[in-house]
Amino acid sequence: MNTPAQYSTFETELRVRPDDIDMFQHVHNSKYFDYVLAARYDQMERCYGMAMEKFMERGFGWVIRIAHVDYKRPLAMGDYFIVKTGIESINEKGCRVQFTITNKGTGKISCDGYFDYVMIDMATGRGAKVPQDVIEHYLI
């Protein structure tokens, strides 16, 4: 029986800024995407030891194909929160990154979901096969 691959999860702490707030006085839904992307950028370098710039040096980039967000509770101005992300799966052309955003003050989940990323050959703009060394690098 094959055991599914296991991948690490990491956390990044961020804080809601005034420009994140919408007319309802809580974080605008689009900002949650920014939070996950900022956390992944941080974690790629700090935790995985493979910054986005390393992919670009090899002629690769990552683009989002699918984004799924389940909003549960709003964040408000000044809230500190934790963005926890981890690779759920990797396939030949990309990966699924799951995430949870938790209000640090209350300990309650603000939203969770996943992003499906596709690896892109930056010279052609087309999908590319994820190199085996990258897949191995992301394993626990």
Short mmCIF file of N, CA, C and O in Angstrom, two decimals:
data_model
loop_
_atom_site.label_atom_id
_atom_site.label_comp_id
_atom_site.label_asym_id
_atom_site.label_seq_id
_atom_site.Cartn_x
_atom_site.Cartn_y
_atom_site.Cartn_z
N MET A 1 0.84 -1.18 0.00
CA MET A 1 0.00 0.00 0.00
C MET A 1 0.88 1.24 0.00
O MET A 1 1.82 1.35 0.78
N ASN A 2 0.59 2.19 -0.87
CA ASN A 2 1.36 3.43 -0.96
C ASN A 2 0.90 4.40 0.11
O ASN A 2 -0.28 4.64 0.27
N THR A 3 1.87 4.97 0.82
CA THR A 3 1.57 6.01 1.78
C THR A 3 1.65 7.35 1.06
O THR A 3 2.63 7.61 0.36
N PRO A 4 0.63 8.20 1.19
CA PRO A 4 0.72 9.49 0.52
C PRO A 4 1.89 10.31 1.06
O PRO A 4 2.25 10.20 2.23
N ALA A 5 2.48 11.10 0.18
CA ALA A 5 3.59 11.97 0.59
C ALA A 5 3.11 12.95 1.66
O ALA A 5 1.95 13.36 1.66
N GLN A 6 4.01 13.30 2.54
CA GLN A 6 3.69 14.28 3.58
C GLN A 6 4.58 15.50 3.39
O GLN A 6 5.75 15.38 3.09
N TYR A 7 3.96 16.65 3.59
CA TYR A 7 4.65 17.91 3.40
C TYR A 7 4.54 18.74 4.66
O TYR A 7 3.59 18.62 5.43
N SER A 8 5.50 19.63 4.85
CA SER A 8 5.52 20.50 6.02
C SER A 8 4.48 21.60 5.92
O SER A 8 4.07 21.97 4.83
N THR A 9 4.08 22.12 7.08
CA THR A 9 3.26 23.32 7.14
C THR A 9 4.05 24.37 7.92
O THR A 9 4.84 24.04 8.80
N PHE A 10 3.81 25.63 7.58
CA PHE A 10 4.53 26.73 8.22
C PHE A 10 3.57 27.87 8.53
O PHE A 10 2.48 27.93 7.96
N GLU A 11 4.00 28.75 9.41
CA GLU A 11 3.15 29.87 9.83
C GLU A 11 3.87 31.20 9.64
O GLU A 11 5.08 31.29 9.83
N THR A 12 3.08 32.20 9.30
CA THR A 12 3.55 33.58 9.18
C THR A 12 2.56 34.46 9.92
O THR A 12 1.35 34.32 9.72
N GLU A 13 3.06 35.35 10.77
CA GLU A 13 2.19 36.28 11.47
C GLU A 13 2.14 37.61 10.72
O GLU A 13 3.18 38.14 10.33
N LEU A 14 0.94 38.11 10.54
CA LEU A 14 0.73 39.39 9.88
C LEU A 14 -0.26 40.21 10.69
O LEU A 14 -0.85 39.70 11.65
N ARG A 15 -0.45 41.46 10.29
CA ARG A 15 -1.39 42.35 10.99
C ARG A 15 -2.23 43.09 9.96
O ARG A 15 -1.72 43.51 8.91
N VAL A 16 -3.50 43.26 10.27
CA VAL A 16 -4.40 44.00 9.38
C VAL A 16 -3.99 45.47 9.37
O VAL A 16 -3.82 46.09 10.42
N ARG A 17 -3.85 46.01 8.16
CA ARG A 17 -3.47 47.42 7.99
C ARG A 17 -4.70 48.24 7.63
O ARG A 17 -5.69 47.69 7.12
N PRO A 18 -4.64 49.55 7.80
CA PRO A 18 -5.78 50.40 7.48
C PRO A 18 -6.26 50.26 6.03
O PRO A 18 -7.46 50.29 5.77
N ASP A 19 -5.33 50.07 5.10
CA ASP A 19 -5.73 49.97 3.70
C ASP A 19 -6.33 48.60 3.34
O ASP A 19 -6.76 48.38 2.21
N ASP A 20 -6.40 47.69 4.30
CA ASP A 20 -7.04 46.38 4.09
C ASP A 20 -8.55 46.43 4.36
O ASP A 20 -9.28 45.50 4.02
N ILE A 21 -9.01 47.51 4.97
CA ILE A 21 -10.38 47.60 5.47
C ILE A 21 -11.34 48.10 4.39
O ILE A 21 -11.02 49.01 3.63
N ASP A 22 -12.54 47.50 4.35
CA ASP A 22 -13.55 47.92 3.37
C ASP A 22 -14.62 48.78 4.04
O ASP A 22 -14.50 49.14 5.22
N MET A 23 -15.66 49.10 3.32
CA MET A 23 -16.69 50.00 3.84
C MET A 23 -17.49 49.40 4.99
O MET A 23 -18.19 50.11 5.70
N PHE A 24 -17.38 48.09 5.21
CA PHE A 24 -18.07 47.44 6.32
C PHE A 24 -17.20 47.37 7.57
O PHE A 24 -17.55 46.72 8.54
N GLN A 25 -16.03 48.02 7.50
CA GLN A 25 -15.08 48.11 8.62
C GLN A 25 -14.47 46.76 9.00
O GLN A 25 -14.15 46.52 10.16
N HIS A 26 -14.32 45.89 8.01
CA HIS A 26 -13.52 44.67 8.20
C HIS A 26 -12.70 44.43 6.94
O HIS A 26 -12.82 45.18 5.96
N VAL A 27 -11.85 43.43 6.97
CA VAL A 27 -10.94 43.17 5.85
C VAL A 27 -11.75 42.82 4.60
O VAL A 27 -12.65 41.97 4.64
N HIS A 28 -11.40 43.47 3.49
CA HIS A 28 -12.03 43.18 2.21
C HIS A 28 -11.65 41.77 1.78
O HIS A 28 -10.51 41.33 1.99
N ASN A 29 -12.59 41.06 1.18
CA ASN A 29 -12.36 39.66 0.82
C ASN A 29 -11.11 39.45 -0.05
O ASN A 29 -10.42 38.45 0.10
N SER A 30 -10.79 40.38 -0.92
CA SER A 30 -9.63 40.21 -1.80
C SER A 30 -8.31 40.23 -1.03
O SER A 30 -7.32 39.68 -1.50
N LYS A 31 -8.29 40.84 0.12
CA LYS A 31 -7.05 40.94 0.91
C LYS A 31 -6.61 39.60 1.45
O LYS A 31 -5.42 39.38 1.68
N TYR A 32 -7.54 38.67 1.65
CA TYR A 32 -7.17 37.35 2.15
C TYR A 32 -6.27 36.63 1.14
O TYR A 32 -5.37 35.89 1.53
N PHE A 33 -6.51 36.85 -0.14
CA PHE A 33 -5.62 36.31 -1.17
C PHE A 33 -4.22 36.88 -0.98
O PHE A 33 -3.22 36.15 -1.03
N ASP A 34 -4.14 38.20 -0.78
CA ASP A 34 -2.85 38.84 -0.57
C ASP A 34 -2.14 38.27 0.65
O ASP A 34 -0.92 38.09 0.64
N TYR A 35 -2.88 38.01 1.71
CA TYR A 35 -2.28 37.47 2.94
C TYR A 35 -1.65 36.10 2.68
O TYR A 35 -0.54 35.82 3.14
N VAL A 36 -2.37 35.25 1.96
CA VAL A 36 -1.83 33.91 1.67
C VAL A 36 -0.60 34.03 0.77
O VAL A 36 0.42 33.38 1.01
N LEU A 37 -0.67 34.88 -0.25
CA LEU A 37 0.47 35.05 -1.14
C LEU A 37 1.68 35.62 -0.41
O LEU A 37 2.82 35.18 -0.63
N ALA A 38 1.46 36.57 0.48
CA ALA A 38 2.57 37.14 1.26
C ALA A 38 3.18 36.08 2.17
O ALA A 38 4.41 36.00 2.31
N ALA A 39 2.34 35.26 2.78
CA ALA A 39 2.84 34.20 3.66
C ALA A 39 3.65 33.18 2.86
O ALA A 39 4.72 32.76 3.30
N ARG A 40 3.15 32.79 1.70
CA ARG A 40 3.88 31.81 0.89
C ARG A 40 5.23 32.38 0.45
O ARG A 40 6.24 31.68 0.47
N TYR A 41 5.25 33.63 0.06
CA TYR A 41 6.51 34.26 -0.35
C TYR A 41 7.51 34.22 0.81
O TYR A 41 8.67 33.85 0.64
N ASP A 42 7.05 34.58 1.99
CA ASP A 42 7.88 34.54 3.19
C ASP A 42 8.35 33.11 3.47
O ASP A 42 9.54 32.87 3.70
N GLN A 43 7.44 32.17 3.45
CA GLN A 43 7.75 30.80 3.83
C GLN A 43 8.64 30.09 2.82
O GLN A 43 9.45 29.24 3.19
N MET A 44 8.50 30.43 1.53
CA MET A 44 9.34 29.81 0.51
C MET A 44 10.82 30.05 0.82
O MET A 44 11.64 29.14 0.72
N GLU A 45 11.14 31.26 1.23
CA GLU A 45 12.55 31.58 1.55
C GLU A 45 12.92 31.16 2.96
O GLU A 45 13.88 30.44 3.17
N ARG A 46 12.14 31.60 3.94
CA ARG A 46 12.48 31.40 5.35
C ARG A 46 12.38 29.94 5.80
O ARG A 46 13.22 29.45 6.54
N CYS A 47 11.39 29.23 5.32
CA CYS A 47 11.12 27.88 5.82
C CYS A 47 11.58 26.78 4.88
O CYS A 47 12.13 25.78 5.32
N TYR A 48 11.33 26.96 3.60
CA TYR A 48 11.71 25.93 2.63
C TYR A 48 13.15 26.11 2.14
O TYR A 48 13.74 25.18 1.60
N GLY A 49 13.69 27.33 2.28
CA GLY A 49 15.04 27.58 1.77
C GLY A 49 15.08 27.62 0.25
O GLY A 49 16.13 27.37 -0.35
N MET A 50 13.95 27.91 -0.37
CA MET A 50 13.90 27.98 -1.83
C MET A 50 13.01 29.17 -2.20
O MET A 50 11.82 29.03 -2.46
N ALA A 51 13.61 30.34 -2.20
CA ALA A 51 12.88 31.58 -2.48
C ALA A 51 12.34 31.59 -3.90
O ALA A 51 12.86 30.91 -4.79
N MET A 52 11.32 32.40 -4.12
CA MET A 52 10.74 32.54 -5.46
C MET A 52 11.80 32.93 -6.48
O MET A 52 11.76 32.49 -7.63
N GLU A 53 12.77 33.72 -6.06
CA GLU A 53 13.84 34.14 -6.96
C GLU A 53 14.63 32.94 -7.50
O GLU A 53 15.12 32.98 -8.63
N LYS A 54 14.73 31.87 -6.71
CA LYS A 54 15.44 30.66 -7.17
C LYS A 54 14.70 30.01 -8.34
O LYS A 54 15.31 29.51 -9.28
N PHE A 55 13.36 30.01 -8.25
CA PHE A 55 12.57 29.48 -9.36
C PHE A 55 12.77 30.34 -10.60
O PHE A 55 12.95 29.83 -11.71
N MET A 56 12.75 31.65 -10.41
CA MET A 56 12.89 32.58 -11.53
C MET A 56 14.26 32.44 -12.19
O MET A 56 14.38 32.51 -13.41
N GLU A 57 15.30 32.20 -11.38
CA GLU A 57 16.64 31.98 -11.94
C GLU A 57 16.68 30.75 -12.84
O GLU A 57 17.45 30.69 -13.79
N ARG A 58 15.83 29.79 -12.54
CA ARG A 58 15.74 28.56 -13.35
C ARG A 58 14.74 28.70 -14.49
O ARG A 58 14.52 27.76 -15.25
N GLY A 59 14.12 29.88 -14.60
CA GLY A 59 13.18 30.12 -15.68
C GLY A 59 11.75 29.68 -15.40
O GLY A 59 10.95 29.54 -16.31
N PHE A 60 11.44 29.48 -14.11
CA PHE A 60 10.10 29.02 -13.72
C PHE A 60 9.38 30.06 -12.88
O PHE A 60 9.99 30.88 -12.20
N GLY A 61 8.06 29.97 -12.88
CA GLY A 61 7.22 30.78 -12.01
C GLY A 61 6.00 29.95 -11.62
O GLY A 61 5.76 28.88 -12.18
N TRP A 62 5.26 30.44 -10.66
CA TRP A 62 4.04 29.78 -10.20
C TRP A 62 2.86 30.70 -10.43
O TRP A 62 2.93 31.89 -10.10
N VAL A 63 1.78 30.19 -11.00
CA VAL A 63 0.56 30.97 -11.15
C VAL A 63 -0.60 30.18 -10.54
O VAL A 63 -0.58 28.94 -10.51
N ILE A 64 -1.59 30.91 -10.07
CA ILE A 64 -2.76 30.27 -9.46
C ILE A 64 -3.75 29.90 -10.56
O ILE A 64 -4.12 30.73 -11.38
N ARG A 65 -4.18 28.66 -10.54
CA ARG A 65 -5.17 28.15 -11.48
C ARG A 65 -6.56 28.15 -10.85
O ARG A 65 -7.54 28.47 -11.47
N ILE A 66 -6.61 27.76 -9.58
CA ILE A 66 -7.87 27.72 -8.83
C ILE A 66 -7.61 28.31 -7.45
O ILE A 66 -6.59 27.99 -6.82
N ALA A 67 -8.53 29.14 -6.99
CA ALA A 67 -8.47 29.66 -5.62
C ALA A 67 -9.81 29.39 -4.95
O ALA A 67 -10.86 29.76 -5.49
N HIS A 68 -9.76 28.73 -3.81
CA HIS A 68 -10.98 28.43 -3.06
C HIS A 68 -10.80 28.99 -1.65
O HIS A 68 -9.85 28.62 -0.95
N VAL A 69 -11.69 29.88 -1.24
CA VAL A 69 -11.63 30.49 0.09
C VAL A 69 -12.99 30.30 0.76
O VAL A 69 -14.02 30.64 0.18
N ASP A 70 -12.98 29.79 1.97
CA ASP A 70 -14.19 29.64 2.78
C ASP A 70 -14.10 30.66 3.91
O ASP A 70 -13.36 30.46 4.87
N TYR A 71 -14.84 31.75 3.77
CA TYR A 71 -14.82 32.83 4.76
C TYR A 71 -15.70 32.44 5.94
O TYR A 71 -16.85 32.05 5.76
N LYS A 72 -15.17 32.60 7.15
CA LYS A 72 -15.90 32.21 8.35
C LYS A 72 -16.17 33.39 9.28
O LYS A 72 -17.29 33.57 9.74
N ARG A 73 -15.14 34.18 9.57
CA ARG A 73 -15.25 35.34 10.46
C ARG A 73 -14.36 36.45 9.93
O ARG A 73 -13.24 36.19 9.50
N PRO A 74 -14.80 37.68 10.02
CA PRO A 74 -13.98 38.78 9.50
C PRO A 74 -12.82 39.14 10.44
O PRO A 74 -12.89 38.92 11.65
N LEU A 75 -11.78 39.65 9.84
CA LEU A 75 -10.71 40.30 10.59
C LEU A 75 -10.98 41.80 10.57
O LEU A 75 -11.59 42.31 9.62
N ALA A 76 -10.51 42.50 11.59
CA ALA A 76 -10.74 43.94 11.69
C ALA A 76 -9.41 44.68 11.83
O ALA A 76 -8.36 44.07 12.06
N MET A 77 -9.48 45.99 11.73
CA MET A 77 -8.30 46.84 11.80
C MET A 77 -7.45 46.50 13.03
O MET A 77 -7.96 46.39 14.13
N GLY A 78 -6.16 46.31 12.80
CA GLY A 78 -5.22 46.07 13.87
C GLY A 78 -5.10 44.63 14.33
O GLY A 78 -4.20 44.31 15.10
N ASP A 79 -6.01 43.75 13.89
CA ASP A 79 -5.93 42.35 14.32
C ASP A 79 -4.62 41.73 13.86
O ASP A 79 -4.18 41.93 12.72
N TYR A 80 -4.01 40.97 14.75
CA TYR A 80 -2.89 40.12 14.38
C TYR A 80 -3.48 38.77 14.00
O TYR A 80 -4.45 38.31 14.61
N PHE A 81 -2.88 38.14 12.99
CA PHE A 81 -3.39 36.85 12.56
C PHE A 81 -2.25 35.97 12.07
O PHE A 81 -1.17 36.45 11.74
N ILE A 82 -2.51 34.67 12.06
CA ILE A 82 -1.53 33.67 11.63
C ILE A 82 -2.02 33.05 10.33
O ILE A 82 -3.15 32.58 10.25
N VAL A 83 -1.15 33.06 9.33
CA VAL A 83 -1.43 32.38 8.07
C VAL A 83 -0.61 31.08 8.08
O VAL A 83 0.61 31.12 8.07
N LYS A 84 -1.32 29.97 8.16
CA LYS A 84 -0.67 28.65 8.14
C LYS A 84 -0.90 28.05 6.77
O LYS A 84 -2.03 27.98 6.30
N THR A 85 0.19 27.66 6.10
CA THR A 85 0.07 27.08 4.77
C THR A 85 0.90 25.80 4.69
O THR A 85 1.86 25.61 5.45
N GLY A 86 0.53 24.97 3.77
CA GLY A 86 1.29 23.75 3.52
C GLY A 86 0.86 23.14 2.21
O GLY A 86 -0.27 23.31 1.76
N ILE A 87 1.77 22.44 1.60
CA ILE A 87 1.45 21.73 0.36
C ILE A 87 0.62 20.52 0.72
O ILE A 87 0.99 19.72 1.58
N GLU A 88 -0.52 20.41 0.06
CA GLU A 88 -1.38 19.24 0.25
C GLU A 88 -0.97 18.12 -0.70
O GLU A 88 -0.94 16.96 -0.34
N SER A 89 -0.64 18.52 -1.95
CA SER A 89 -0.23 17.53 -2.95
C SER A 89 0.58 18.22 -4.04
O SER A 89 0.46 19.43 -4.25
N ILE A 90 1.42 17.42 -4.68
CA ILE A 90 2.20 17.89 -5.84
C ILE A 90 1.95 16.90 -6.96
O ILE A 90 1.98 15.69 -6.74
N ASN A 91 1.72 17.44 -8.16
CA ASN A 91 1.62 16.57 -9.33
C ASN A 91 2.62 17.03 -10.37
O ASN A 91 3.44 17.91 -10.11
N GLU A 92 2.55 16.45 -11.53
CA GLU A 92 3.54 16.71 -12.57
C GLU A 92 3.65 18.19 -12.97
O GLU A 92 4.72 18.67 -13.29
N LYS A 93 2.54 18.92 -12.92
CA LYS A 93 2.56 20.30 -13.40
C LYS A 93 2.30 21.34 -12.32
O LYS A 93 2.26 22.53 -12.61
N GLY A 94 2.09 20.94 -11.08
CA GLY A 94 1.80 21.94 -10.06
C GLY A 94 1.56 21.36 -8.70
O GLY A 94 1.94 20.22 -8.42
N CYS A 95 0.93 22.15 -7.86
CA CYS A 95 0.67 21.71 -6.50
C CYS A 95 -0.58 22.38 -5.94
O CYS A 95 -1.03 23.40 -6.47
N ARG A 96 -1.11 21.78 -4.89
CA ARG A 96 -2.21 22.38 -4.14
C ARG A 96 -1.67 22.81 -2.79
O ARG A 96 -1.07 22.01 -2.07
N VAL A 97 -1.87 24.09 -2.47
CA VAL A 97 -1.44 24.64 -1.18
C VAL A 97 -2.70 24.93 -0.36
O VAL A 97 -3.56 25.69 -0.79
N GLN A 98 -2.79 24.29 0.79
CA GLN A 98 -3.90 24.56 1.70
C GLN A 98 -3.49 25.67 2.66
O GLN A 98 -2.31 25.87 2.91
N PHE A 99 -4.48 26.39 3.18
CA PHE A 99 -4.17 27.46 4.11
C PHE A 99 -5.28 27.63 5.13
O PHE A 99 -6.43 27.27 4.89
N THR A 100 -4.90 28.21 6.25
CA THR A 100 -5.83 28.63 7.30
C THR A 100 -5.36 29.98 7.81
O THR A 100 -4.16 30.16 8.07
N ILE A 101 -6.27 30.93 7.94
CA ILE A 101 -5.96 32.22 8.54
C ILE A 101 -6.72 32.28 9.86
O ILE A 101 -7.95 32.18 9.88
N THR A 102 -5.97 32.42 10.95
CA THR A 102 -6.54 32.39 12.30
C THR A 102 -6.28 33.71 13.00
O THR A 102 -5.15 34.21 13.00
N ASN A 103 -7.33 34.28 13.59
CA ASN A 103 -7.20 35.50 14.39
C ASN A 103 -6.39 35.15 15.63
O ASN A 103 -6.78 34.28 16.41
N LYS A 104 -5.25 35.79 15.79
CA LYS A 104 -4.37 35.47 16.92
C LYS A 104 -5.02 35.80 18.26
O LYS A 104 -4.84 35.08 19.24
N GLY A 105 -5.79 36.89 18.33
CA GLY A 105 -6.42 37.31 19.57
C GLY A 105 -7.51 36.38 20.06
O GLY A 105 -7.63 36.13 21.26
N THR A 106 -8.29 35.84 19.13
CA THR A 106 -9.42 34.98 19.52
C THR A 106 -9.13 33.50 19.36
O THR A 106 -9.83 32.67 19.93
N GLY A 107 -8.12 33.18 18.53
CA GLY A 107 -7.82 31.78 18.24
C GLY A 107 -8.81 31.14 17.27
O GLY A 107 -8.76 29.95 17.02
N LYS A 108 -9.71 31.95 16.71
CA LYS A 108 -10.73 31.42 15.81
C LYS A 108 -10.31 31.59 14.36
O LYS A 108 -9.66 32.57 13.99
N ILE A 109 -10.74 30.63 13.54
CA ILE A 109 -10.42 30.66 12.12
C ILE A 109 -11.22 31.75 11.43
O ILE A 109 -12.45 31.81 11.57
N SER A 110 -10.52 32.59 10.69
CA SER A 110 -11.16 33.63 9.89
C SER A 110 -11.56 33.07 8.53
O SER A 110 -12.65 33.34 8.04
N CYS A 111 -10.68 32.31 7.91
CA CYS A 111 -11.00 31.63 6.66
C CYS A 111 -9.99 30.52 6.42
O CYS A 111 -8.93 30.47 7.04
N ASP A 112 -10.36 29.63 5.53
CA ASP A 112 -9.44 28.58 5.10
C ASP A 112 -9.75 28.24 3.65
O ASP A 112 -10.71 28.75 3.07
N GLY A 113 -8.92 27.41 3.07
CA GLY A 113 -9.13 27.04 1.68
C GLY A 113 -7.87 26.48 1.06
O GLY A 113 -6.99 25.96 1.75
N TYR A 114 -7.79 26.61 -0.27
CA TYR A 114 -6.62 26.11 -1.00
C TYR A 114 -6.44 26.90 -2.29
O TYR A 114 -7.38 27.52 -2.80
N PHE A 115 -5.22 26.87 -2.77
CA PHE A 115 -4.87 27.43 -4.07
C PHE A 115 -4.22 26.30 -4.87
O PHE A 115 -3.34 25.62 -4.35
N ASP A 116 -4.65 26.12 -6.11
CA ASP A 116 -3.97 25.21 -7.02
C ASP A 116 -3.02 26.03 -7.87
O ASP A 116 -3.47 26.96 -8.58
N TYR A 117 -1.74 25.73 -7.78
CA TYR A 117 -0.71 26.43 -8.54
C TYR A 117 -0.24 25.57 -9.70
O TYR A 117 -0.18 24.35 -9.59
N VAL A 118 0.11 26.23 -10.79
CA VAL A 118 0.70 25.57 -11.95
C VAL A 118 2.08 26.18 -12.14
O VAL A 118 2.26 27.39 -12.05
N MET A 119 3.07 25.31 -12.42
CA MET A 119 4.41 25.79 -12.73
C MET A 119 4.43 26.24 -14.18
O MET A 119 3.92 25.55 -15.06
N ILE A 120 5.01 27.42 -14.41
CA ILE A 120 5.06 28.02 -15.74
C ILE A 120 6.51 28.19 -16.19
O ILE A 120 7.36 28.60 -15.41
N ASP A 121 6.75 27.86 -17.44
CA ASP A 121 8.03 28.19 -18.08
C ASP A 121 7.94 29.66 -18.45
O ASP A 121 7.11 30.06 -19.28
N MET A 122 8.75 30.49 -17.82
CA MET A 122 8.63 31.93 -18.00
C MET A 122 8.99 32.39 -19.41
O MET A 122 8.53 33.44 -19.86
N ALA A 123 9.78 31.62 -20.13
CA ALA A 123 10.15 32.00 -21.50
C ALA A 123 8.98 31.83 -22.46
O ALA A 123 8.82 32.61 -23.39
N THR A 124 8.15 30.80 -22.22
CA THR A 124 7.05 30.51 -23.13
C THR A 124 5.68 30.89 -22.56
O THR A 124 4.73 31.01 -23.33
N GLY A 125 5.59 31.03 -21.24
CA GLY A 125 4.31 31.30 -20.60
C GLY A 125 3.42 30.07 -20.51
O GLY A 125 2.25 30.17 -20.13
N ARG A 126 3.95 28.92 -20.84
CA ARG A 126 3.18 27.68 -20.83
C ARG A 126 3.50 26.85 -19.59
O ARG A 126 4.54 27.04 -18.96
N GLY A 127 2.63 25.93 -19.29
CA GLY A 127 2.85 25.03 -18.16
C GLY A 127 4.14 24.25 -18.34
O GLY A 127 4.54 23.94 -19.47
N ALA A 128 4.78 23.95 -17.22
CA ALA A 128 6.04 23.20 -17.24
C ALA A 128 5.96 22.08 -16.22
O ALA A 128 5.21 22.16 -15.24
N LYS A 129 6.75 21.06 -16.44
CA LYS A 129 6.83 19.95 -15.50
C LYS A 129 7.63 20.39 -14.28
O LYS A 129 8.68 21.02 -14.40
N VAL A 130 7.12 20.07 -13.09
CA VAL A 130 7.82 20.41 -11.85
C VAL A 130 9.05 19.52 -11.75
O VAL A 130 8.93 18.29 -11.79
N PRO A 131 10.26 20.11 -11.66
CA PRO A 131 11.48 19.30 -11.57
C PRO A 131 11.46 18.38 -10.33
O PRO A 131 10.96 18.76 -9.27
N GLN A 132 12.01 17.19 -10.50
CA GLN A 132 12.02 16.21 -9.41
C GLN A 132 12.74 16.74 -8.17
O GLN A 132 12.31 16.48 -7.05
N ASP A 133 13.80 17.52 -8.34
CA ASP A 133 14.51 18.04 -7.17
C ASP A 133 13.62 19.00 -6.37
O ASP A 133 13.75 19.10 -5.15
N VAL A 134 12.71 19.70 -7.04
CA VAL A 134 11.78 20.60 -6.34
C VAL A 134 10.78 19.78 -5.54
O VAL A 134 10.52 20.06 -4.37
N ILE A 135 10.24 18.73 -6.15
CA ILE A 135 9.31 17.86 -5.44
C ILE A 135 9.97 17.28 -4.21
O ILE A 135 9.40 17.30 -3.10
N GLU A 136 11.18 16.78 -4.35
CA GLU A 136 11.91 16.18 -3.21
C GLU A 136 12.22 17.21 -2.14
O GLU A 136 12.17 16.92 -0.94
N HIS A 137 12.51 18.44 -2.55
CA HIS A 137 12.83 19.51 -1.60
C HIS A 137 11.65 19.82 -0.68
O HIS A 137 11.83 20.18 0.47
N TYR A 138 10.43 19.69 -1.21
CA TYR A 138 9.25 20.02 -0.45
C TYR A 138 8.73 18.90 0.45
O TYR A 138 7.84 19.11 1.26
N LEU A 139 9.26 17.69 0.29
CA LEU A 139 8.85 16.59 1.16
C LEU A 139 9.33 16.85 2.58
O LEU A 139 10.35 17.51 2.79
N ILE A 140 8.63 16.30 3.56
CA ILE A 140 9.05 16.45 4.97
C ILE A 140 10.40 15.78 5.13
O ILE A 140 10.62 14.69 4.66
#
